Short mmCIF file of C-alpha atoms in Angstrom, two decimals:
data_model
loop_
_atom_site.label_atom_id
_atom_site.label_comp_id
_atom_site.label_asym_id
_atom_site.label_seq_id
_atom_site.Cartn_x
_atom_site.Cartn_y
_atom_site.Cartn_z
CA MET A 1 107.43 93.83 75.67
CA PRO A 2 104.96 90.98 75.17
CA ASN A 3 102.09 91.67 72.74
CA LEU A 4 98.74 92.41 74.41
CA LEU A 5 95.67 90.58 73.02
CA THR A 6 93.99 91.93 70.10
CA GLY A 7 90.39 91.18 68.76
CA PRO A 8 87.08 90.64 70.66
CA GLY A 9 87.42 90.87 74.30
CA ALA A 10 90.91 92.53 74.30
CA ILE A 11 92.06 95.34 76.28
CA PRO A 12 90.76 98.75 74.62
CA THR A 13 93.13 101.19 73.30
CA ALA A 14 93.11 104.88 74.11
CA PRO A 15 92.41 107.07 71.12
CA GLY A 16 94.72 109.91 70.22
CA GLY A 17 98.10 108.20 69.95
CA TRP A 18 100.63 109.49 67.41
CA PRO A 19 103.10 107.77 65.09
CA LEU A 20 106.37 106.97 66.82
CA LEU A 21 105.29 108.91 70.00
CA GLY A 22 102.10 107.08 71.01
CA HIS A 23 100.40 108.92 73.85
CA VAL A 24 103.32 110.91 74.88
CA VAL A 25 101.75 114.10 73.51
CA PRO A 26 98.52 114.02 75.57
CA LEU A 27 100.50 113.03 78.62
CA LEU A 28 102.86 115.99 78.21
CA THR A 29 100.20 118.67 77.34
CA THR A 30 97.02 117.67 78.91
CA PRO A 31 98.16 114.88 81.43
CA LEU A 32 95.41 115.20 83.98
CA ALA A 33 92.58 115.42 81.49
CA PHE A 34 93.86 112.60 79.50
CA VAL A 35 94.24 110.35 82.48
CA ASN A 36 90.61 111.26 83.77
CA SER A 37 89.23 110.15 80.17
CA LEU A 38 90.41 106.70 80.55
CA PRO A 39 87.87 105.01 82.75
CA SER A 40 85.11 105.49 80.28
CA LEU A 41 86.89 103.07 77.90
CA GLY A 42 87.13 100.38 80.42
CA ASP A 43 88.64 99.09 83.64
CA LEU A 44 91.86 98.41 81.72
CA VAL A 45 93.17 100.40 79.06
CA GLN A 46 96.09 100.23 76.66
CA ILE A 47 98.32 103.35 75.88
CA ARG A 48 101.58 103.49 73.92
CA LEU A 49 104.58 105.16 75.27
CA GLY A 50 106.64 105.30 71.89
CA PRO A 51 106.61 101.81 70.78
CA MET A 52 105.97 100.40 74.10
CA LYS A 53 102.51 99.51 75.09
CA ALA A 54 101.39 99.75 78.84
CA VAL A 55 98.00 98.77 80.41
CA VAL A 56 96.62 101.49 82.68
CA VAL A 57 94.32 100.27 85.58
CA CYS A 58 91.22 102.33 85.87
CA ASP A 59 89.17 100.22 88.48
CA PRO A 60 89.66 100.82 92.23
CA GLU A 61 89.47 97.18 93.00
CA LEU A 62 91.79 96.22 90.31
CA THR A 63 94.30 98.83 91.42
CA ARG A 64 94.24 97.60 94.98
CA GLN A 65 94.89 94.17 93.50
CA VAL A 66 97.94 95.20 91.74
CA LEU A 67 99.27 97.19 94.83
CA VAL A 68 98.52 94.14 97.27
CA HIS A 69 100.08 91.64 94.89
CA ASP A 70 103.41 93.01 95.02
CA GLN A 71 105.31 89.76 93.91
CA VAL A 72 103.21 89.36 90.78
CA PHE A 73 103.06 93.08 90.04
CA ASP A 74 106.43 94.28 90.98
CA LYS A 75 108.07 97.71 91.19
CA GLY A 76 109.46 98.36 87.84
CA GLY A 77 108.41 99.73 84.30
CA PRO A 78 109.17 103.27 82.99
CA MET A 79 108.77 105.35 86.04
CA TYR A 80 110.91 103.31 88.41
CA GLU A 81 113.64 102.89 85.72
CA ARG A 82 113.69 106.75 85.69
CA ALA A 83 113.52 106.97 89.73
CA ARG A 84 116.39 104.51 90.04
CA GLU A 85 118.53 106.87 88.18
CA LEU A 86 118.63 108.83 91.33
CA GLY A 87 117.39 106.69 94.08
CA GLY A 88 119.16 103.35 92.96
CA ASP A 89 117.80 100.42 94.97
CA GLY A 90 116.33 102.56 97.95
CA LEU A 91 113.12 101.35 99.70
CA GLY A 92 110.71 103.07 97.34
CA THR A 93 112.29 101.63 94.16
CA CYS A 94 113.98 98.17 95.03
CA PRO A 95 112.25 94.99 93.57
CA HIS A 96 110.18 92.60 95.70
CA SER A 97 113.21 90.24 96.12
CA ARG A 98 114.94 93.04 98.14
CA HIS A 99 112.27 94.81 99.83
CA ARG A 100 111.21 92.60 102.93
CA ARG A 101 114.86 92.70 104.29
CA GLN A 102 115.15 96.69 103.40
CA ARG A 103 111.72 97.31 105.39
CA ARG A 104 112.91 95.36 108.46
CA LEU A 105 115.98 97.40 108.57
CA THR A 106 114.60 100.87 107.78
CA GLN A 107 111.35 100.39 110.00
CA PRO A 108 113.01 101.11 113.15
CA ALA A 109 113.83 104.89 111.79
CA PHE A 110 110.17 105.57 111.37
CA HIS A 111 108.95 103.81 114.65
CA HIS A 112 106.26 105.96 116.36
CA THR A 113 108.40 106.67 119.38
CA ARG A 114 110.87 108.50 117.24
CA LEU A 115 108.42 111.08 115.96
CA PRO A 116 107.97 113.36 118.94
CA ALA A 117 111.77 113.86 118.46
CA TYR A 118 111.07 114.46 114.84
CA ALA A 119 108.37 116.81 115.30
CA ARG A 120 110.56 119.02 117.52
CA THR A 121 113.17 119.54 114.89
CA MET A 122 110.37 120.08 112.46
CA THR A 123 108.95 122.81 114.55
CA GLU A 124 112.27 124.44 114.74
CA GLN A 125 112.76 124.47 111.06
CA ILE A 126 109.37 125.55 110.01
CA ASP A 127 109.55 128.42 112.56
CA THR A 128 112.95 129.48 110.95
CA VAL A 129 111.67 129.50 107.40
CA THR A 130 108.22 130.95 107.96
CA GLY A 131 109.62 133.64 110.34
CA GLY A 132 111.87 135.06 107.76
CA TRP A 133 109.03 136.16 105.37
CA ARG A 134 108.44 139.59 105.12
CA ASP A 135 105.08 141.86 104.79
CA GLY A 136 104.31 142.01 101.09
CA GLN A 137 106.69 139.50 99.74
CA VAL A 138 105.87 137.60 96.85
CA LEU A 139 106.63 133.89 97.07
CA ASP A 140 107.28 131.31 94.50
CA VAL A 141 105.26 129.03 96.64
CA LEU A 142 106.53 125.55 95.53
CA ALA A 143 110.17 126.72 95.69
CA GLU A 144 109.67 128.15 99.06
CA MET A 145 107.98 125.03 100.34
CA GLN A 146 110.94 123.08 98.79
CA ALA A 147 113.21 125.13 100.84
CA LEU A 148 111.21 124.53 103.94
CA THR A 149 110.91 120.85 103.48
CA THR A 150 114.66 120.36 102.48
CA ARG A 151 115.59 122.05 105.56
CA VAL A 152 113.48 119.82 107.82
CA MET A 153 114.68 116.67 106.01
CA LEU A 154 118.34 117.73 106.49
CA ALA A 155 117.78 118.28 110.20
CA THR A 156 115.70 115.18 110.86
CA MET A 157 117.90 112.97 108.74
CA PHE A 158 121.42 114.27 109.49
CA SER A 159 121.23 116.61 112.40
CA THR A 160 123.12 119.06 110.19
CA SER A 161 122.60 121.88 107.75
CA LEU A 162 124.28 122.68 104.23
CA THR A 163 125.93 126.26 103.38
CA ALA A 164 123.27 128.33 101.73
CA GLU A 165 124.85 127.79 98.19
CA VAL A 166 124.88 123.85 98.43
CA LEU A 167 121.32 124.15 100.07
CA GLN A 168 119.91 126.16 97.08
CA ARG A 169 121.74 124.03 94.28
CA SER A 170 120.36 120.83 96.02
CA ILE A 171 116.86 122.29 96.05
CA SER A 172 117.32 123.24 92.34
CA ASP A 173 118.81 119.88 91.53
CA MET A 174 115.78 118.03 93.19
CA ALA A 175 113.44 120.28 91.09
CA THR A 176 115.22 119.48 87.75
CA PHE A 177 115.14 115.76 88.65
CA VAL A 178 111.39 115.72 89.50
CA SER A 179 110.39 117.72 86.57
CA GLY A 180 112.44 115.55 84.22
CA LEU A 181 111.04 112.51 85.96
CA SER A 182 107.54 113.20 84.56
CA ARG A 183 108.63 114.06 81.02
CA ARG A 184 111.25 111.09 80.82
CA THR A 185 108.84 108.62 82.12
CA VAL A 186 106.63 109.10 79.17
CA MET A 187 109.16 109.75 76.62
CA PRO A 188 110.59 106.83 74.29
CA ALA A 189 114.06 106.00 75.00
CA TRP A 190 115.52 107.57 71.92
CA LEU A 191 114.24 110.91 72.99
CA ARG A 192 115.90 110.50 76.35
CA SER A 193 119.11 109.62 74.81
CA LEU A 194 119.50 112.67 72.79
CA PRO A 195 122.08 115.27 74.26
CA THR A 196 119.73 117.95 74.64
CA PRO A 197 120.34 120.88 77.23
CA GLY A 198 117.46 119.25 79.10
CA ASN A 199 118.76 115.79 79.23
CA ARG A 200 122.29 117.17 80.15
CA ARG A 201 120.88 119.17 83.25
CA TYR A 202 118.93 116.15 84.37
CA ARG A 203 122.01 113.97 84.38
CA GLN A 204 124.08 116.56 86.10
CA ALA A 205 121.54 117.18 88.84
CA ILE A 206 121.38 113.50 89.64
CA GLY A 207 125.12 113.20 89.77
CA ARG A 208 125.35 116.40 92.05
CA LEU A 209 122.71 115.30 94.47
CA ARG A 210 124.30 111.73 94.99
CA THR A 211 127.60 113.38 95.61
CA THR A 212 126.10 115.74 98.13
CA ILE A 213 124.32 113.05 100.16
CA ALA A 214 126.93 110.47 99.89
CA SER A 215 129.61 113.10 101.45
CA ILE A 216 127.27 113.91 104.25
CA ILE A 217 126.77 110.11 105.12
CA THR A 218 130.53 109.46 104.87
CA GLY A 219 131.10 112.12 107.44
CA ARG A 220 128.60 110.88 109.71
CA GLN A 221 129.82 107.12 109.66
CA SER A 222 132.96 108.31 111.31
CA ARG A 223 131.09 109.28 114.22
CA PRO A 224 129.02 107.24 116.83
CA PHE A 225 125.32 106.51 116.04
CA GLY A 226 123.78 107.68 119.14
CA GLY A 227 121.85 110.60 117.89
CA GLU A 228 117.98 110.93 117.52
CA ASP A 229 118.10 111.73 113.81
CA LEU A 230 117.18 109.27 110.92
CA LEU A 231 120.36 108.63 109.57
CA SER A 232 121.73 107.44 113.13
CA ALA A 233 118.73 104.82 113.13
CA LEU A 234 119.77 103.63 109.70
CA LEU A 235 123.40 103.13 110.57
CA ALA A 236 122.71 101.26 113.97
CA ALA A 237 119.79 99.08 112.30
CA ARG A 238 120.30 95.48 112.59
CA ASP A 239 118.26 92.74 111.11
CA THR A 240 117.47 90.48 113.85
CA ASP A 241 114.25 88.65 112.18
CA ALA A 242 116.14 86.72 109.54
CA PRO A 243 119.79 85.34 109.09
CA SER A 244 122.11 86.90 106.83
CA VAL A 245 122.36 85.47 103.44
CA PRO A 246 125.68 84.78 101.76
CA GLY A 247 126.27 87.01 98.83
CA VAL A 248 123.62 89.72 99.77
CA SER A 249 124.96 93.28 100.05
CA GLY A 250 124.80 94.56 103.51
CA THR A 251 124.98 91.32 105.67
CA SER A 252 127.91 90.53 107.82
CA GLY A 253 127.85 86.77 107.02
CA ALA A 254 126.64 85.91 110.69
CA SER A 255 123.12 85.24 111.62
CA GLY A 256 121.14 88.11 113.06
CA THR A 257 123.83 90.66 112.33
CA GLY A 258 122.54 91.83 108.86
CA ARG A 259 122.88 95.79 108.38
CA LEU A 260 122.71 98.15 105.59
CA SER A 261 125.91 98.64 103.44
CA HIS A 262 127.28 101.99 102.70
CA ALA A 263 125.62 101.97 99.30
CA GLU A 264 122.36 100.92 100.62
CA VAL A 265 122.42 103.52 103.28
CA CYS A 266 123.05 106.15 100.40
CA ASP A 267 120.04 104.97 98.37
CA GLN A 268 117.65 104.71 101.48
CA VAL A 269 118.71 108.44 102.25
CA ILE A 270 118.28 109.53 98.78
CA SER A 271 114.81 108.02 98.51
CA PHE A 272 113.76 109.43 101.77
CA PHE A 273 115.24 112.72 100.85
CA LEU A 274 113.33 113.05 97.77
CA ALA A 275 110.11 111.66 99.27
CA GLY A 276 110.18 113.73 102.32
CA SER A 277 111.42 117.19 100.54
CA GLU A 278 109.80 117.16 97.00
CA THR A 279 106.50 115.41 97.52
CA LEU A 280 105.54 117.25 100.98
CA ALA A 281 106.53 120.66 99.30
CA THR A 282 104.16 119.84 96.55
CA THR A 283 101.39 118.85 99.09
CA LEU A 284 101.89 122.06 101.02
CA ALA A 285 101.88 124.27 97.96
CA TRP A 286 98.75 122.93 96.79
CA ALA A 287 97.13 123.25 100.21
CA LEU A 288 97.73 126.93 100.17
CA HIS A 289 96.48 127.33 96.61
CA LEU A 290 93.21 125.43 97.54
CA LEU A 291 92.95 127.57 100.71
CA ALA A 292 93.30 130.74 98.83
CA ARG A 293 90.63 129.67 96.43
CA ASN A 294 88.26 128.63 99.31
CA PRO A 295 88.03 131.68 101.94
CA ALA A 296 85.15 130.03 104.07
CA ILE A 297 87.36 127.08 104.65
CA LEU A 298 90.36 129.26 105.33
CA ASP A 299 88.31 131.00 107.94
CA ARG A 300 87.58 128.08 109.79
CA LEU A 301 91.13 126.80 109.58
CA HIS A 302 92.04 130.26 111.26
CA ALA A 303 89.48 129.63 114.01
CA GLU A 304 90.86 126.06 114.79
CA ILE A 305 94.55 127.36 114.79
CA ASP A 306 93.68 130.39 116.82
CA THR A 307 91.88 128.19 119.57
CA VAL A 308 94.25 125.57 119.71
CA LEU A 309 97.34 127.37 119.56
CA ASP A 310 96.57 130.90 120.72
CA GLY A 311 99.57 132.43 118.97
CA ARG A 312 101.93 129.60 119.74
CA THR A 313 104.02 127.69 116.93
CA PRO A 314 102.40 124.31 116.75
CA ALA A 315 104.14 121.42 118.49
CA TRP A 316 103.77 117.41 118.59
CA ASP A 317 101.10 117.65 121.41
CA ASP A 318 98.80 119.94 119.59
CA LEU A 319 98.34 117.50 116.67
CA PRO A 320 95.29 115.72 118.09
CA ARG A 321 93.24 119.01 118.17
CA LEU A 322 94.29 120.32 114.85
CA GLU A 323 91.37 118.13 113.32
CA LEU A 324 90.42 120.58 110.44
CA THR A 325 94.18 121.16 109.59
CA ARG A 326 94.60 117.36 109.24
CA ARG A 327 91.67 116.87 106.99
CA ILE A 328 92.65 120.00 104.72
CA ILE A 329 95.77 117.95 104.18
CA ALA A 330 93.92 114.59 103.54
CA GLU A 331 91.68 116.36 101.03
CA THR A 332 94.63 117.99 99.25
CA LEU A 333 96.19 114.59 98.90
CA ARG A 334 93.26 113.39 97.33
CA LEU A 335 92.90 116.27 94.81
CA TYR A 336 96.58 116.33 94.00
CA PRO A 337 98.45 113.28 95.22
CA SER A 338 102.08 114.09 94.58
CA GLY A 339 102.54 110.65 92.82
CA GLY A 340 99.86 110.85 90.21
CA LEU A 341 101.05 107.84 87.97
CA PHE A 342 103.35 105.07 88.68
CA SER A 343 104.32 101.83 87.16
CA ARG A 344 104.52 98.17 87.94
CA THR A 345 105.80 95.20 85.82
CA VAL A 346 104.14 91.74 85.56
CA THR A 347 106.65 89.13 86.65
CA THR A 348 104.63 86.03 85.65
CA ASN A 349 101.70 85.24 83.39
CA THR A 350 98.56 86.31 85.12
CA ARG A 351 94.88 87.52 84.84
CA LEU A 352 93.72 90.95 85.87
CA GLY A 353 89.95 91.81 85.52
CA GLY A 354 89.37 88.84 83.41
CA HIS A 355 92.18 89.77 80.92
CA PRO A 356 95.32 87.80 80.68
CA LEU A 357 98.71 89.70 81.30
CA LEU A 358 101.80 88.19 79.92
CA ALA A 359 105.07 88.45 82.11
CA GLY A 360 106.98 91.61 81.39
CA THR A 361 103.80 93.77 80.63
CA PRO A 362 104.04 97.33 82.15
CA VAL A 363 101.12 98.27 84.36
CA LEU A 364 100.43 101.75 85.44
CA VAL A 365 98.54 102.88 88.32
CA SER A 366 97.19 106.20 89.02
CA PRO A 367 96.18 107.58 92.22
CA TYR A 368 94.87 110.74 90.66
CA LEU A 369 92.49 108.70 88.40
CA ILE A 370 90.95 106.80 91.18
CA HIS A 371 90.62 109.92 93.36
CA HIS A 372 88.65 111.70 90.72
CA ARG A 373 86.12 108.97 89.76
CA PRO A 374 82.83 110.41 90.49
CA ASP A 375 81.39 106.90 91.76
CA VAL A 376 84.05 107.04 94.40
CA TYR A 377 84.24 110.64 95.44
CA PRO A 378 81.07 112.68 94.74
CA ASP A 379 81.85 115.93 93.07
CA PRO A 380 85.63 114.93 92.88
CA SER A 381 86.83 118.22 91.72
CA ALA A 382 85.52 119.99 94.71
CA PHE A 383 87.84 120.87 97.66
CA ASP A 384 85.69 119.56 100.57
CA PRO A 385 87.71 118.50 103.56
CA ASP A 386 84.40 117.53 105.34
CA ARG A 387 84.19 114.50 103.31
CA TRP A 388 86.65 112.87 105.59
CA PRO A 389 85.15 111.52 108.88
CA ALA A 390 87.25 112.67 111.85
CA ALA A 391 87.89 109.24 112.72
CA ASN A 392 89.50 107.57 109.93
CA GLY A 393 92.34 110.12 109.06
CA GLY A 394 91.70 110.35 105.27
CA ARG A 395 92.02 106.57 104.55
CA THR A 396 89.49 104.71 102.56
CA ARG A 397 90.24 100.91 101.74
CA GLY A 398 91.51 100.70 98.21
CA THR A 399 90.20 104.11 97.00
CA TYR A 400 92.64 106.52 98.79
CA LEU A 401 96.05 105.97 97.58
CA PRO A 402 98.49 109.07 98.16
CA PHE A 403 100.88 106.56 100.09
CA GLY A 404 100.00 103.64 98.05
CA ALA A 405 98.76 100.21 99.57
CA GLY A 406 99.76 96.91 100.75
CA ALA A 407 103.16 95.82 101.93
CA ARG A 408 104.61 98.65 99.98
CA VAL A 409 102.73 101.66 101.48
CA CYS A 410 105.02 104.36 102.23
CA ILE A 411 107.05 103.62 105.33
CA GLY A 412 107.25 107.51 106.19
CA GLU A 413 103.37 108.07 105.79
CA ARG A 414 102.98 109.26 109.69
CA PHE A 415 106.23 111.25 109.45
CA ALA A 416 104.92 113.17 106.34
CA LEU A 417 101.41 113.71 107.71
CA THR A 418 103.05 115.03 111.09
CA GLU A 419 105.18 117.59 108.95
CA ALA A 420 102.44 118.49 106.79
CA VAL A 421 100.02 119.30 109.51
CA LEU A 422 102.55 121.29 111.56
CA ALA A 423 103.75 123.09 108.70
CA LEU A 424 100.23 124.20 107.54
CA ALA A 425 99.06 125.28 110.83
CA ALA A 426 102.36 127.51 111.60
CA ILE A 427 101.97 129.12 107.87
CA ALA A 428 98.25 129.71 108.55
CA GLY A 429 98.49 131.02 111.88
CA ARG A 430 101.13 133.48 111.05
CA TRP A 431 100.43 134.49 107.57
CA HIS A 432 97.78 135.28 104.91
CA LEU A 433 98.79 134.11 101.51
CA HIS A 434 97.15 135.88 98.73
CA PRO A 435 97.34 134.99 94.92
CA VAL A 436 99.23 137.22 92.71
CA PRO A 437 96.57 138.17 89.75
CA SER A 438 99.21 137.66 86.96
CA SER A 439 100.24 134.19 88.07
CA ARG A 440 98.83 131.11 86.26
CA VAL A 441 99.03 127.87 87.98
CA ARG A 442 99.50 124.86 85.71
CA VAL A 443 100.21 121.01 86.21
CA PRO A 444 103.10 120.25 83.69
CA GLY A 445 102.98 116.33 84.46
CA ILE A 446 101.21 113.36 85.88
CA VAL A 447 103.97 111.42 87.24
CA VAL A 448 104.45 114.02 89.95
CA VAL A 449 101.42 116.27 90.18
CA ARG A 450 103.09 119.47 91.09
CA PRO A 451 102.00 123.28 90.66
CA SER A 452 103.91 125.46 88.19
CA GLY A 453 103.41 129.31 88.46
CA LEU A 454 102.01 129.43 91.75
CA ARG A 455 103.13 132.99 93.19
CA MET A 456 101.42 134.35 96.28
CA ARG A 457 101.90 137.57 98.48
CA VAL A 458 102.12 137.06 102.24
CA ARG A 459 100.61 139.43 104.63
CA PRO A 460 101.22 138.88 108.53
CA ARG A 461 97.70 137.96 110.68
CA THR A 462 97.02 138.35 114.12
CA ALA A 463 95.40 135.59 116.01
CA SER A 464 91.82 136.10 117.31
CA ALA A 465 89.70 133.82 119.36
CA GLY A 466 87.30 131.97 117.52
CA THR A 467 85.48 128.60 117.28
CA VAL A 468 85.26 126.01 114.47
CA SER A 469 82.16 125.23 112.95
#
């Protein structure tokens, strides 16, 4: 990559870099503490990933500028190179040059008028999974949430299900990919290329996931697109806002009839499947962990659920009254945004925070870092759902970034929040989850901030009348 400036006024370099590896070791061993230490060094800080230098943005306003100016700071860099190994050029990973067209074609699948139908499917799947738990059962919470969100995504995307064997294998493959994504993003290329068992499992998981998804899509393309699921919307989408461009994949060659090609549909579905299963599972697992550690907030949540639902399974029409439930999800996403670190690539010589950046410079943005700045969020390590005003739904301009910002803000934000609130209300309404004393919760990476070792025992609870304070 281009050399960054040295000498007076240069971007400071984080201490603790190792020969050959750079800052890979602290990013793998103490990722959250390392990232949170960077703002004390400056608004921009250099780190090394092997021989490659990257700039970490530590200031909220500069972070907003990077995300808003997506043509100058394009999707790219080490994280997206790894994510494209599974998701190809889907909406979440494609460069700026392909994004606007893909956004137009995928937007109808997430139109607000489709959400009630999605919510009905979500409720059915959530009820099936949580209804199968047994009194006294010890759950691997992240794995159980992955099973729940994977079933929801399969039903809302495909109106179908997989055999138990393929479903479990897909969940396992997704977990292998996500855990590998954190490690491989910060690894130098020579380490990623070694034929280690971990590298082989990673590549095999990607191949199986793409094969499974592609086979489902191929089967559905032979049937009409009249369903209410997400795949039907993608297959039926037409780009009526712009003429098709000769040579651009997925257009038909006639104005106003552009559509997603088979390869593009596969990439979109895999991207949505990853975001809608893994990241939502991570959020729900953290929420359950935080509630178990904060019994007073859990008591208030139970009172809200019992008052609003009176023993029913939550549904779309209940969402406006599940106010505390929504704020718990918002605060969970602040403390543990599922995407803790992601990368951009500078496309043209520019300046950021008064520093020149040359084209090709990798830039790293960390929602986790911004969310834990004490000047932005007082007592940032505290779990405090009441820090969110009832009206704004957990969004503060430029400082709350679990779904990104700018033109590339997550297209499925409302979909994800709907599912998260319905799932948390259903679980907390039916079950008490108690930590297993022997379990030790860790966070093994910063690219995806997921809990490891979170085990809890479930006990049934009975709804009782209550009020929310």
